[in-house]
mmCIF file of C-alpha atoms and ligand atoms in Angstrom:
data_model
loop_
_atom_site.group_PDB
_atom_site.id
_atom_site.type_symbol
_atom_site.label_atom_id
_atom_site.label_comp_id
_atom_site.label_asym_id
_atom_site.label_seq_id
_atom_site.Cartn_x
_atom_site.Cartn_y
_atom_site.Cartn_z
ATOM 1 C CA MET O 1 -0.648 -41.516 -22.341
ATOM 2 C CA ASN O 2 -3.483 -43.155 -24.193
ATOM 3 C CA TRP O 3 -2.604 -46.193 -26.346
ATOM 4 C CA GLU O 4 -4.277 -44.924 -29.550
ATOM 5 C CA ASN O 5 -2.430 -41.591 -29.399
ATOM 6 C CA PHE O 6 0.833 -43.372 -28.704
ATOM 7 C CA CYS O 7 0.340 -45.669 -31.721
ATOM 8 C CA GLU O 8 -0.597 -42.678 -33.870
ATOM 9 C CA GLY O 9 2.700 -41.043 -32.851
ATOM 10 C CA ILE O 10 4.591 -44.186 -33.909
ATOM 11 C CA ARG O 11 2.699 -44.228 -37.227
ATOM 12 C CA GLU O 12 3.722 -40.612 -37.886
ATOM 13 C CA ILE O 13 7.364 -41.399 -37.134
ATOM 14 C CA TYR O 14 7.179 -44.445 -39.428
ATOM 15 C CA GLU O 15 5.771 -42.361 -42.308
ATOM 16 C CA GLU O 16 8.342 -39.640 -41.744
ATOM 17 C CA ILE O 17 11.374 -41.914 -41.930
ATOM 18 C CA LYS O 18 10.257 -44.771 -44.174
ATOM 19 C CA ASP O 19 11.828 -43.284 -47.326
ATOM 20 C CA ASP O 20 15.194 -42.590 -45.698
ATOM 21 C CA VAL O 21 17.769 -44.517 -47.752
ATOM 22 C CA GLY O 22 20.789 -43.813 -45.556
ATOM 23 C CA GLY O 23 23.112 -46.475 -44.199
ATOM 24 C CA ASN O 24 24.701 -49.667 -45.478
ATOM 25 C CA LEU O 25 24.001 -53.369 -45.070
ATOM 26 C CA ALA O 26 26.430 -55.277 -42.839
ATOM 27 C CA ASP O 27 28.641 -56.982 -45.401
ATOM 28 C CA TYR O 28 31.242 -58.637 -43.196
ATOM 29 C CA ILE O 29 28.732 -61.476 -42.823
ATOM 30 C CA PRO O 30 27.972 -62.183 -46.529
ATOM 31 C CA GLN O 31 24.409 -63.421 -45.912
ATOM 32 C CA LEU O 32 23.491 -60.137 -44.222
ATOM 33 C CA ALA O 33 24.651 -58.244 -47.324
ATOM 34 C CA SER O 34 21.878 -59.948 -49.306
ATOM 35 C CA ALA O 35 19.073 -58.612 -47.050
ATOM 36 C CA ASP O 36 16.400 -56.392 -48.627
ATOM 37 C CA PRO O 37 17.335 -52.833 -47.552
ATOM 38 C CA ASN O 38 13.729 -51.672 -47.980
ATOM 39 C CA LEU O 39 12.310 -53.852 -45.231
ATOM 40 C CA PHE O 40 11.062 -51.742 -42.367
ATOM 41 C CA GLY O 41 8.767 -52.690 -39.525
ATOM 42 C CA ILE O 42 7.924 -51.453 -36.043
ATOM 43 C CA SER O 43 6.036 -53.395 -33.380
ATOM 44 C CA VAL O 44 4.990 -52.145 -29.974
ATOM 45 C CA THR O 45 3.657 -54.469 -27.266
ATOM 46 C CA SER O 46 1.977 -53.004 -24.206
ATOM 47 C CA LEU O 47 2.289 -54.570 -20.769
ATOM 48 C CA ASP O 48 -1.246 -55.923 -21.012
ATOM 49 C CA GLY O 49 -0.432 -57.588 -24.336
ATOM 50 C CA LYS O 50 -1.877 -55.097 -26.859
ATOM 51 C CA VAL O 51 0.203 -55.061 -30.053
ATOM 52 C CA PHE O 52 0.640 -52.303 -32.610
ATOM 53 C CA ASN O 53 2.329 -53.266 -35.893
ATOM 54 C CA ILE O 54 3.320 -51.165 -38.859
ATOM 55 C CA GLY O 55 5.352 -52.191 -41.944
ATOM 56 C CA ASN O 56 7.122 -55.549 -42.331
ATOM 57 C CA THR O 57 6.348 -56.936 -38.909
ATOM 58 C CA ASP O 58 5.874 -60.546 -40.118
ATOM 59 C CA THR O 59 9.330 -60.742 -41.696
ATOM 60 C CA ARG O 60 11.732 -63.118 -39.925
ATOM 61 C CA PHE O 61 15.261 -61.868 -39.416
ATOM 62 C CA CYS O 62 18.247 -63.225 -37.515
ATOM 63 C CA ILE O 63 18.491 -61.386 -34.240
ATOM 64 C CA GLN O 64 22.314 -61.127 -34.139
ATOM 65 C CA SER O 65 23.370 -59.113 -31.081
ATOM 66 C CA CYS O 66 19.782 -58.821 -29.867
ATOM 67 C CA SER O 67 20.453 -62.360 -28.600
ATOM 68 C CA LYS O 68 23.033 -61.067 -26.123
ATOM 69 C CA PRO O 69 20.738 -59.844 -23.323
ATOM 70 C CA MET O 70 18.968 -63.231 -23.315
ATOM 71 C CA ILE O 71 22.233 -65.178 -23.055
ATOM 72 C CA TYR O 72 23.354 -62.875 -20.253
ATOM 73 C CA ALA O 73 20.070 -63.461 -18.406
ATOM 74 C CA MET O 74 20.495 -67.231 -18.844
ATOM 75 C CA ILE O 75 23.996 -67.327 -17.378
ATOM 76 C CA LEU O 76 23.011 -65.046 -14.478
ATOM 77 C CA LYS O 77 20.303 -67.564 -13.656
ATOM 78 C CA GLU O 78 22.592 -70.565 -14.085
ATOM 79 C CA HIS O 79 25.631 -69.266 -12.181
ATOM 80 C CA GLY O 80 24.635 -66.132 -10.221
ATOM 81 C CA ALA O 81 25.971 -62.600 -10.741
ATOM 82 C CA GLU O 82 29.144 -63.079 -8.700
ATOM 83 C CA LYS O 83 30.451 -66.021 -10.721
ATOM 84 C CA VAL O 84 29.507 -64.337 -14.021
ATOM 85 C CA ALA O 85 31.414 -61.209 -12.954
ATOM 86 C CA GLN O 86 34.570 -63.327 -12.645
ATOM 87 C CA HIS O 87 34.440 -63.661 -16.437
ATOM 88 C CA ILE O 88 32.674 -60.526 -17.778
ATOM 89 C CA GLY O 89 32.718 -56.853 -16.723
ATOM 90 C CA ARG O 90 29.746 -54.478 -16.571
ATOM 91 C CA GLU O 91 31.129 -51.215 -17.917
ATOM 92 C CA PRO O 92 30.630 -49.635 -21.339
ATOM 93 C CA SER O 93 33.621 -50.258 -23.587
ATOM 94 C CA GLY O 94 33.670 -46.981 -25.515
ATOM 95 C CA LYS O 95 34.802 -49.067 -28.486
ATOM 96 C CA MET O 96 33.285 -50.801 -31.505
ATOM 97 C CA PHE O 97 31.346 -54.004 -30.767
ATOM 98 C CA ASN O 98 34.064 -56.249 -32.185
ATOM 99 C CA SER O 99 37.053 -54.365 -30.880
ATOM 100 C CA LEU O 100 40.096 -56.340 -29.679
ATOM 101 C CA ASP O 101 40.084 -54.614 -26.336
ATOM 102 C CA PHE O 102 39.632 -55.758 -22.726
ATOM 103 C CA ASN O 103 39.301 -54.122 -19.311
ATOM 104 C CA SER O 104 42.119 -53.702 -16.783
ATOM 105 C CA GLU O 105 41.527 -57.289 -15.551
ATOM 106 C CA ASN O 106 41.834 -58.598 -19.123
ATOM 107 C CA LYS O 107 38.126 -59.456 -19.184
ATOM 108 C CA PRO O 108 35.538 -58.341 -21.755
ATOM 109 C CA HIS O 109 34.079 -54.939 -20.810
ATOM 110 C CA ASN O 110 30.456 -56.125 -20.797
ATOM 111 C CA PRO O 111 28.217 -58.966 -22.050
ATOM 112 C CA LEU O 112 26.720 -56.984 -24.966
ATOM 113 C CA ILE O 113 29.823 -56.619 -27.123
ATOM 114 C CA ASN O 114 31.243 -59.572 -29.029
ATOM 115 C CA ALA O 115 34.004 -60.517 -26.568
ATOM 116 C CA GLY O 116 31.567 -60.509 -23.633
ATOM 117 C CA ALA O 117 28.902 -62.396 -25.538
ATOM 118 C CA ILE O 118 31.384 -65.078 -26.622
ATOM 119 C CA MET O 119 32.427 -65.401 -22.982
ATOM 120 C CA ALA O 120 28.741 -65.579 -22.001
ATOM 121 C CA ALA O 121 28.181 -68.386 -24.529
ATOM 122 C CA SER O 122 31.014 -70.330 -22.907
ATOM 123 C CA LEU O 123 29.063 -70.214 -19.621
ATOM 124 C CA VAL O 124 25.817 -71.683 -21.011
ATOM 125 C CA LYS O 125 25.637 -75.255 -19.634
ATOM 126 C CA PRO O 126 29.405 -75.639 -20.082
ATOM 127 C CA ASN O 127 29.455 -79.344 -19.252
ATOM 128 C CA GLU O 128 26.733 -80.381 -21.713
ATOM 129 C CA ARG O 129 27.079 -81.590 -25.307
ATOM 130 C CA SER O 130 26.882 -78.838 -27.948
ATOM 131 C CA ASP O 131 23.471 -79.996 -29.243
ATOM 132 C CA LYS O 132 22.011 -79.758 -25.730
ATOM 133 C CA ARG O 133 23.501 -76.314 -25.211
ATOM 134 C CA TYR O 134 21.900 -74.931 -28.383
ATOM 135 C CA ASP O 135 18.641 -76.631 -27.470
ATOM 136 C CA HIS O 136 18.751 -74.963 -24.080
ATOM 137 C CA ILE O 137 18.996 -71.496 -25.703
ATOM 138 C CA ILE O 138 16.249 -71.918 -28.284
ATOM 139 C CA LYS O 139 13.944 -73.526 -25.714
ATOM 140 C CA GLU O 140 14.477 -70.576 -23.413
ATOM 141 C CA TRP O 141 13.379 -68.161 -26.167
ATOM 142 C CA LYS O 142 10.318 -70.322 -26.849
ATOM 143 C CA ARG O 143 9.486 -70.572 -23.157
ATOM 144 C CA VAL O 144 9.775 -66.840 -22.467
ATOM 145 C CA LEU O 145 7.880 -65.823 -25.614
ATOM 146 C CA GLY O 146 5.341 -68.650 -25.320
ATOM 147 C CA SER O 147 5.881 -69.362 -29.025
ATOM 148 C CA GLN O 148 7.077 -72.354 -30.987
ATOM 149 C CA GLU O 149 7.667 -70.152 -34.061
ATOM 150 C CA ILE O 150 11.138 -69.021 -33.032
ATOM 151 C CA SER O 151 13.451 -70.419 -35.684
ATOM 152 C CA PHE O 152 17.027 -70.554 -36.991
ATOM 153 C CA ASP O 153 18.720 -69.352 -40.193
ATOM 154 C CA ASN O 154 21.317 -71.919 -41.161
ATOM 155 C CA SER O 155 22.661 -69.843 -44.088
ATOM 156 C CA VAL O 156 23.446 -66.966 -41.742
ATOM 157 C CA PHE O 157 25.050 -69.379 -39.284
ATOM 158 C CA LEU O 158 27.310 -70.904 -41.982
ATOM 159 C CA SER O 159 28.091 -67.521 -43.469
ATOM 160 C CA GLU O 160 29.064 -66.088 -40.119
ATOM 161 C CA ARG O 161 31.119 -69.125 -39.125
ATOM 162 C CA ASN O 162 33.043 -68.953 -42.399
ATOM 163 C CA THR O 163 33.973 -65.283 -42.048
ATOM 164 C CA ALA O 164 34.687 -65.059 -38.346
ATOM 165 C CA SER O 165 38.395 -64.257 -38.172
ATOM 166 C CA ARG O 166 37.801 -61.388 -35.782
ATOM 167 C CA ASN O 167 35.667 -63.407 -33.379
ATOM 168 C CA TYR O 168 38.305 -66.170 -33.481
ATOM 169 C CA ALA O 169 40.967 -63.554 -32.713
ATOM 170 C CA LEU O 170 38.932 -62.280 -29.734
ATOM 171 C CA SER O 171 38.486 -65.836 -28.462
ATOM 172 C CA HIS O 172 42.176 -66.685 -28.761
ATOM 173 C CA LEU O 173 43.100 -63.519 -26.886
ATOM 174 C CA MET O 174 40.637 -64.411 -24.117
ATOM 175 C CA MET O 175 42.039 -67.941 -24.003
ATOM 176 C CA GLU O 176 45.507 -66.484 -23.569
ATOM 177 C CA ASN O 177 44.137 -64.151 -20.851
ATOM 178 C CA GLY O 178 42.988 -67.301 -19.013
ATOM 179 C CA ILE O 179 39.464 -66.066 -18.384
ATOM 180 C CA PHE O 180 37.350 -68.736 -20.076
ATOM 181 C CA PRO O 181 35.849 -71.310 -17.682
ATOM 182 C CA ASN O 182 37.973 -74.461 -17.354
ATOM 183 C CA ASN O 183 37.803 -76.888 -20.294
ATOM 184 C CA SER O 184 36.197 -74.358 -22.678
ATOM 185 C CA GLN O 185 36.800 -75.127 -26.335
ATOM 186 C CA ILE O 186 37.008 -72.125 -28.648
ATOM 187 C CA GLU O 187 35.345 -73.952 -31.534
ATOM 188 C CA ASP O 188 32.339 -75.131 -29.497
ATOM 189 C CA THR O 189 31.936 -71.754 -27.813
ATOM 190 C CA LEU O 190 32.000 -69.812 -31.071
ATOM 191 C CA GLN O 191 29.554 -72.210 -32.725
ATOM 192 C CA LEU O 192 27.112 -71.653 -29.896
ATOM 193 C CA TYR O 193 27.609 -67.890 -30.153
ATOM 194 C CA PHE O 194 27.019 -67.908 -33.946
ATOM 195 C CA GLN O 195 23.982 -70.146 -33.469
ATOM 196 C CA SER O 196 22.419 -67.798 -30.954
ATOM 197 C CA CYS O 197 23.006 -64.848 -33.356
ATOM 198 C CA SER O 198 21.285 -66.857 -36.149
ATOM 199 C CA ILE O 199 18.034 -67.410 -34.253
ATOM 200 C CA THR O 200 15.199 -65.746 -36.166
ATOM 201 C CA MET O 201 12.078 -63.913 -35.100
ATOM 202 C CA THR O 202 9.796 -61.056 -36.114
ATOM 203 C CA THR O 203 9.500 -57.578 -34.649
ATOM 204 C CA GLN O 204 6.258 -58.774 -33.047
ATOM 205 C CA GLU O 205 8.116 -61.463 -31.094
ATOM 206 C CA LEU O 206 11.061 -59.237 -30.223
ATOM 207 C CA SER O 207 8.736 -56.468 -28.988
ATOM 208 C CA LYS O 208 6.991 -59.035 -26.799
ATOM 209 C CA TYR O 209 10.357 -59.928 -25.267
ATOM 210 C CA ALA O 210 10.972 -56.206 -24.655
ATOM 211 C CA ALA O 211 7.514 -55.902 -23.061
ATOM 212 C CA ILE O 212 8.229 -58.818 -20.719
ATOM 213 C CA LEU O 213 11.432 -57.072 -19.622
ATOM 214 C CA ALA O 214 9.397 -53.853 -19.206
ATOM 215 C CA ASN O 215 7.018 -55.869 -17.009
ATOM 216 C CA SER O 216 9.879 -56.892 -14.638
ATOM 217 C CA GLY O 217 10.022 -60.371 -16.196
ATOM 218 C CA LYS O 218 6.354 -61.233 -15.681
ATOM 219 C CA SER O 219 4.170 -62.734 -18.409
ATOM 220 C CA LEU O 220 1.881 -60.166 -20.009
ATOM 221 C CA ASP O 221 -1.162 -61.710 -18.338
ATOM 222 C CA ASP O 222 0.748 -61.060 -15.080
ATOM 223 C CA VAL O 223 0.381 -64.704 -14.046
ATOM 224 C CA GLU O 224 3.870 -66.142 -14.342
ATOM 225 C CA CYS O 225 7.361 -64.963 -13.437
ATOM 226 C CA LEU O 226 9.277 -65.742 -16.658
ATOM 227 C CA ILE O 227 12.543 -64.031 -15.697
ATOM 228 C CA GLU O 228 13.470 -63.135 -12.115
ATOM 229 C CA PRO O 229 13.159 -59.371 -11.412
ATOM 230 C CA GLN O 230 16.751 -59.094 -10.163
ATOM 231 C CA ILE O 231 18.013 -60.600 -13.426
ATOM 232 C CA VAL O 232 15.783 -58.236 -15.444
ATOM 233 C CA LYS O 233 17.295 -55.336 -13.525
ATOM 234 C CA ASP O 234 20.856 -56.528 -14.234
ATOM 235 C CA VAL O 235 20.091 -57.012 -17.935
ATOM 236 C CA LEU O 236 18.403 -53.614 -18.302
ATOM 237 C CA CYS O 237 21.343 -51.905 -16.585
ATOM 238 C CA VAL O 238 23.850 -53.214 -19.117
ATOM 239 C CA MET O 239 21.443 -52.507 -21.972
ATOM 240 C CA TYR O 240 21.112 -48.927 -20.752
ATOM 241 C CA SER O 241 24.869 -48.372 -20.519
ATOM 242 C CA SER O 242 26.124 -50.577 -23.358
ATOM 243 C CA GLY O 243 23.292 -51.812 -25.600
ATOM 244 C CA MET O 244 23.884 -49.567 -28.613
ATOM 245 C CA TYR O 245 27.613 -50.204 -29.069
ATOM 246 C CA ASP O 246 29.739 -47.106 -29.232
ATOM 247 C CA TYR O 247 26.603 -44.954 -29.527
ATOM 248 C CA SER O 248 25.383 -46.080 -26.107
ATOM 249 C CA GLY O 249 26.288 -42.850 -24.290
ATOM 250 C CA ARG O 250 24.493 -40.599 -26.784
ATOM 251 C CA TRP O 251 21.544 -43.020 -26.920
ATOM 252 C CA SER O 252 21.136 -42.913 -23.130
ATOM 253 C CA TYR O 253 21.520 -39.135 -23.139
ATOM 254 C CA ASP O 254 19.114 -38.438 -26.029
ATOM 255 C CA ILE O 255 16.623 -41.314 -25.787
ATOM 256 C CA GLY O 256 17.154 -42.560 -22.238
ATOM 257 C CA ILE O 257 15.775 -46.109 -22.340
ATOM 258 C CA PRO O 258 17.494 -49.524 -22.268
ATOM 259 C CA ALA O 259 17.868 -50.907 -25.796
ATOM 260 C CA LYS O 260 19.837 -53.444 -27.802
ATOM 261 C CA SER O 261 20.694 -53.500 -31.478
ATOM 262 C CA GLY O 262 21.921 -56.205 -33.846
ATOM 263 C CA VAL O 263 23.811 -55.939 -37.154
ATOM 264 C CA SER O 264 20.920 -57.462 -39.082
ATOM 265 C CA GLY O 265 19.204 -54.096 -38.477
ATOM 266 C CA CYS O 266 17.006 -54.968 -35.520
ATOM 267 C CA ILE O 267 16.666 -53.023 -32.275
ATOM 268 C CA PHE O 268 14.540 -53.688 -29.245
ATOM 269 C CA ALA O 269 13.879 -51.065 -26.594
ATOM 270 C CA VAL O 270 12.316 -51.341 -23.168
ATOM 271 C CA ILE O 271 10.241 -48.623 -21.512
ATOM 272 C CA PRO O 272 9.916 -50.013 -17.979
ATOM 273 C CA ASN O 273 6.295 -50.263 -16.821
ATOM 274 C CA VAL O 274 5.038 -48.997 -20.201
ATOM 275 C CA CYS O 275 5.835 -51.159 -23.247
ATOM 276 C CA GLY O 276 8.372 -52.950 -25.435
ATOM 277 C CA ILE O 277 9.310 -51.724 -28.918
ATOM 278 C CA SER O 278 11.094 -53.509 -31.748
ATOM 279 C CA ILE O 279 12.274 -52.081 -35.043
ATOM 280 C CA PHE O 280 13.730 -53.855 -38.059
ATOM 281 C CA SER O 281 15.394 -52.101 -40.971
ATOM 282 C CA PRO O 282 18.672 -53.567 -42.313
ATOM 283 C CA PRO O 283 20.762 -50.507 -43.368
ATOM 284 C CA LEU O 284 23.207 -49.620 -40.579
ATOM 285 C CA ASP O 285 25.116 -46.521 -39.555
ATOM 286 C CA ASN O 286 28.862 -46.699 -39.045
ATOM 287 C CA MET O 287 28.478 -47.816 -35.402
ATOM 288 C CA GLY O 288 26.465 -50.886 -36.483
ATOM 289 C CA ASN O 289 22.991 -49.636 -35.426
ATOM 290 C CA SER O 290 20.017 -49.525 -37.780
ATOM 291 C CA VAL O 291 19.809 -46.022 -39.265
ATOM 292 C CA LYS O 292 16.022 -45.923 -39.055
HETATM 293 N N1 LIG T 301 27.185 -62.058 -34.956
HETATM 294 C C1 LIG T 301 27.697 -60.721 -35.034
HETATM 295 C C2 LIG T 301 29.187 -60.706 -34.840
HETATM 296 O O1 LIG T 301 29.698 -61.508 -34.110
HETATM 297 C C3 LIG T 301 26.999 -59.938 -33.984
HETATM 298 C C4 LIG T 301 27.406 -58.502 -34.002
HETATM 299 C C5 LIG T 301 26.284 -57.553 -33.852
HETATM 300 O O2 LIG T 301 25.087 -57.822 -34.039
HETATM 301 N N2 LIG T 301 26.682 -56.372 -33.560
HETATM 302 O O3 LIG T 301 29.890 -59.909 -35.383
#
């Protein structure tokens, strides 16, 4: 399909749904409840680096669960798939993203729900100091996106840390299940998890990340391998089966592309060998995905 026609199709969809006022802001993290519900932006990045933007595509938002595929990719690179699988499963959960539920081996179902992402955070440079571990994550985003603009929302971080009873409960259950790596500290692990959810970017940056995944991990000038193809494949597989929370089955059936959503109202979707798409609009449906 030709790029101009494709962008025109996106523009039509944008116009058609921009006045939809359905959905609710995530209010279990108080800072997210103060987001502007009218923000709406869509960015598309092609594999050769063309970008189409419509709406609020310069607005920075915290990426929340859209951080999870990146953390999963980082731990696959650091430890290899076999070691990671000793701590995290790869099946859809069929439950809400923050459900207190584990697989038959007492492990999190997959790395894209809260339990699995907390476990994944525990595997990021586990023997380093907490400042180095956060640095490692934000530098990885900057390296892959080739941008120093990637930032951090401290208010969201504090807000989330102060209202995290459920994520603490999940972590204590996993500690009791004995599946954290040796010497993991719940407090340090959760801080790193909240920090990675509080990283901020725009739809332009997130669509570039999606485009790099669509390009098998290669930079969009095709010069550099930014993420190994095998890791891209592993990440896209879990995004395809589990990226949209408890809507993942219907999403795969109806839409059929790997995607990930976050409770701030962002989604990024990967069309392999074609493009990356990112959408931001804060009101959520009752599964936790942006309505728009
Ligand atoms: N930080 C959020 C939480 O732990 C992430 C959830 C999400 O985006 N679905 O609840």
